[in-house]
Amino acid sequence: MNRGMCRALVLGVAMVTLSGGRTWVRFTVQDPVLGEGLRTTSGYAASTALSAAALLGLAAALTGLLTRRRLRAVALAVLSVDALWATWIAAQVVRAPTEAVGRGVSQDLQSTTTGAVTVTAASSTAWVWVFAVGALLVAVAAAWLASRAARPRAPEGADPAVTHDARGTSTHGAATPVRGKETPLPSTEVQRRANTAAWNDLSRGDDPTNDV
């Protein structure tokens, strides 16, 4: 399951990385001199907060790769929250693309137009949805991996599938020897060892029936 979630995390990061710089919004501007013109803007241009979310996600991902246990859990939790934030940003662009264009690309419009312009007919593209799905996938996978990393590690050498009670009986019902006490041997094993010892004495020339 860990491997599947790691693959989901990698897939989500790839989707976010691929779609963040693509065209998110297509819109039309009305220039008082040049007239009507078609423009496009990328995700990072449409929302300045998206760049901050990308930097925070990169820092959290690197921290998770370079650390272990508790620090990794914290880094993955931060990555999950950051991915949820990025999902919310993409949702805002889908909900109101005209407002996103007005906030994000106003300076670019001023540098490429002759005066006051009006943004009309703004619409989001499929790349916004790809980004949102990828960010949501990252959020879910990172949260699941963070919960796994935060769990206490089992002692080395212990079998997590088998536990023992105070009397030395395992969960499978098989009796196990208690430390400090010897388990008595069956009578057949005692007789077999006695016969073996007697034959060894005879092979050395000792008579086992001679008590003297």
XYZ file of C-alpha atoms in Angstrom:
212
model
C 0.000 0.000 0.000
C 2.899 2.338 0.743
C 4.264 1.748 -2.734
C 0.888 2.549 -4.293
C 0.591 5.806 -2.353
C 4.151 6.770 -3.289
C 3.278 6.244 -6.941
C 0.137 8.339 -6.506
C 2.223 11.091 -4.922
C 4.723 11.055 -7.783
C 1.893 11.085 -10.339
C 0.248 14.042 -8.626
C 3.496 16.004 -8.510
C 4.060 15.313 -12.221
C 0.553 16.538 -13.076
C 1.010 19.720 -11.031
C 4.439 20.422 -12.512
C 3.244 19.847 -16.076
C 0.051 21.903 -15.861
C 1.129 24.828 -13.679
C 2.905 26.676 -16.470
C 0.329 25.894 -19.167
C -2.488 28.140 -20.352
C -5.128 28.362 -17.654
C -7.304 31.216 -18.920
C -8.154 32.542 -22.373
C -9.668 36.011 -22.395
C -10.417 38.981 -24.611
C -9.348 42.567 -23.912
C -10.925 45.723 -25.271
C -8.206 48.313 -25.955
C -9.442 51.866 -26.669
C -6.878 52.245 -29.483
C -6.002 48.748 -30.700
C -9.477 47.352 -30.292
C -10.300 43.787 -29.340
C -7.533 41.232 -28.805
C -7.296 37.624 -27.628
C -4.914 36.896 -24.770
C -3.910 33.892 -22.658
C -2.291 33.500 -19.256
C -0.641 30.644 -17.409
C -1.448 29.403 -13.932
C 1.478 31.136 -12.284
C 0.578 34.409 -14.014
C -3.097 34.117 -13.136
C -2.370 33.672 -9.431
C 0.709 34.995 -7.660
C -0.129 32.787 -4.649
C 0.414 29.715 -6.802
C 4.150 30.434 -6.993
C 4.321 30.629 -3.191
C 2.456 27.328 -2.927
C 4.871 25.725 -5.397
C 7.917 26.875 -3.408
C 6.426 25.655 -0.137
C 5.571 22.300 -1.692
C 9.098 21.924 -3.078
C 10.629 22.663 0.332
C 8.310 20.178 2.051
C 9.043 17.471 -0.540
C 12.811 17.892 -0.159
C 12.516 17.795 3.618
C 10.518 14.588 3.402
C 13.134 12.970 1.185
C 16.111 13.970 3.338
C 14.695 13.219 6.799
C 13.232 10.252 8.623
C 10.331 9.325 10.881
C 8.875 12.329 12.760
C 10.406 15.053 10.607
C 9.279 13.197 7.499
C 5.755 12.968 8.905
C 5.727 16.720 9.560
C 7.059 17.480 6.069
C 4.434 15.261 4.440
C 1.684 16.874 6.507
C 2.848 20.330 5.369
C 2.912 19.077 1.775
C -0.656 17.814 2.122
C -1.914 21.161 3.442
C 0.014 23.013 0.750
C -1.532 20.812 -1.947
C -4.996 21.571 -0.579
C -4.151 25.262 -0.778
C -3.089 24.861 -4.412
C -6.329 22.995 -5.134
C -8.301 25.890 -3.664
C -6.364 28.374 -5.850
C -7.194 26.384 -8.978
C -10.842 26.203 -7.923
C -10.947 29.994 -7.604
C -9.646 30.371 -11.156
C -12.314 27.977 -12.453
C -15.038 29.747 -10.482
C -14.149 33.285 -11.582
C -11.615 33.377 -14.459
C -12.277 37.084 -15.165
C -11.362 38.053 -11.611
C -8.263 35.847 -11.744
C -7.116 37.581 -14.925
C -7.745 41.009 -13.432
C -5.701 40.199 -10.320
C -2.893 38.247 -11.894
C -2.054 39.854 -15.238
C -2.951 43.526 -14.713
C 0.685 44.649 -14.931
C 1.243 42.646 -18.117
C -1.840 44.227 -19.659
C -0.638 47.722 -18.828
C 2.710 47.052 -20.507
C 1.129 45.692 -23.726
C -1.810 48.072 -24.181
C -2.178 51.786 -24.848
C -4.497 52.682 -22.001
C -7.354 51.444 -19.822
C -8.557 48.057 -21.008
C -11.539 45.869 -20.237
C -11.260 42.118 -19.823
C -14.161 40.231 -21.364
C -15.082 36.666 -22.294
C -12.611 34.961 -19.940
C -12.756 31.165 -19.746
C -10.623 28.528 -18.040
C -8.975 25.657 -19.903
C -8.609 21.956 -19.150
C -5.135 22.517 -17.706
C -6.693 24.019 -14.581
C -8.579 20.777 -13.985
C -5.437 18.718 -14.536
C -3.667 20.848 -11.937
C -6.554 20.584 -9.465
C -6.765 16.791 -9.777
C -2.990 16.449 -9.409
C -2.891 18.720 -6.359
C -5.748 16.826 -4.726
C -3.955 13.538 -5.409
C -0.816 14.923 -3.766
C -2.849 16.061 -0.742
C -4.446 12.648 -0.179
C -1.251 10.628 -0.755
C 0.896 12.915 1.399
C -1.627 12.822 4.246
C -1.756 9.005 4.143
C 2.031 8.676 4.071
C 2.341 11.194 6.920
C 0.028 9.090 9.075
C 2.126 5.998 8.335
C 5.390 7.774 9.092
C 4.043 9.026 12.432
C 3.299 5.505 13.704
C 5.776 4.081 16.249
C 8.202 1.559 14.812
C 8.074 -2.009 16.087
C 11.170 -3.193 18.081
C 13.893 -4.731 15.948
C 13.717 -8.527 15.802
C 10.091 -8.694 16.918
C 7.515 -10.393 14.764
C 4.594 -7.952 14.431
C 2.252 -10.809 13.453
C 2.824 -12.757 16.686
C 2.457 -11.418 20.212
C 2.896 -13.262 23.500
C 1.159 -12.988 26.806
C 2.764 -13.101 30.244
C 2.657 -16.930 30.320
C 4.570 -17.227 27.025
C 1.575 -18.280 24.900
C 1.467 -16.713 21.412
C -1.612 -15.409 19.652
C -1.503 -18.511 17.458
C -2.023 -20.711 20.508
C 1.396 -22.454 20.378
C 3.272 -22.744 23.669
C 6.618 -20.993 23.771
C 9.301 -21.444 26.392
C 9.371 -18.882 29.175
C 12.763 -17.260 29.665
C 14.558 -18.722 32.719
C 12.629 -22.051 32.685
C 13.404 -25.240 30.746
C 10.641 -27.125 28.967
C 10.529 -30.820 30.117
C 11.378 -33.339 27.401
C 8.937 -36.057 26.308
C 9.579 -39.564 27.659
C 10.393 -40.881 24.180
C 13.093 -38.247 23.746
C 14.559 -39.083 27.174
C 14.687 -42.807 26.293
C 16.257 -42.049 22.895
C 19.013 -39.980 24.475
C 19.678 -42.699 27.089
C 20.013 -45.368 24.378
C 22.367 -43.132 22.385
C 24.549 -42.563 25.449
C 24.666 -46.329 26.130
C 25.833 -47.124 22.587
C 28.477 -44.428 22.866
C 29.758 -46.028 26.078
C 29.914 -49.467 24.409
C 31.828 -48.034 21.442
C 34.443 -46.707 23.878
C 34.692 -50.116 25.629
C 32.729 -49.127 28.736
C 30.058 -51.454 30.065
C 27.008 -49.321 30.932
C 25.683 -52.122 33.207
C 28.814 -52.052 35.370
C 28.183 -49.659 38.235
C 31.688 -50.106 39.682
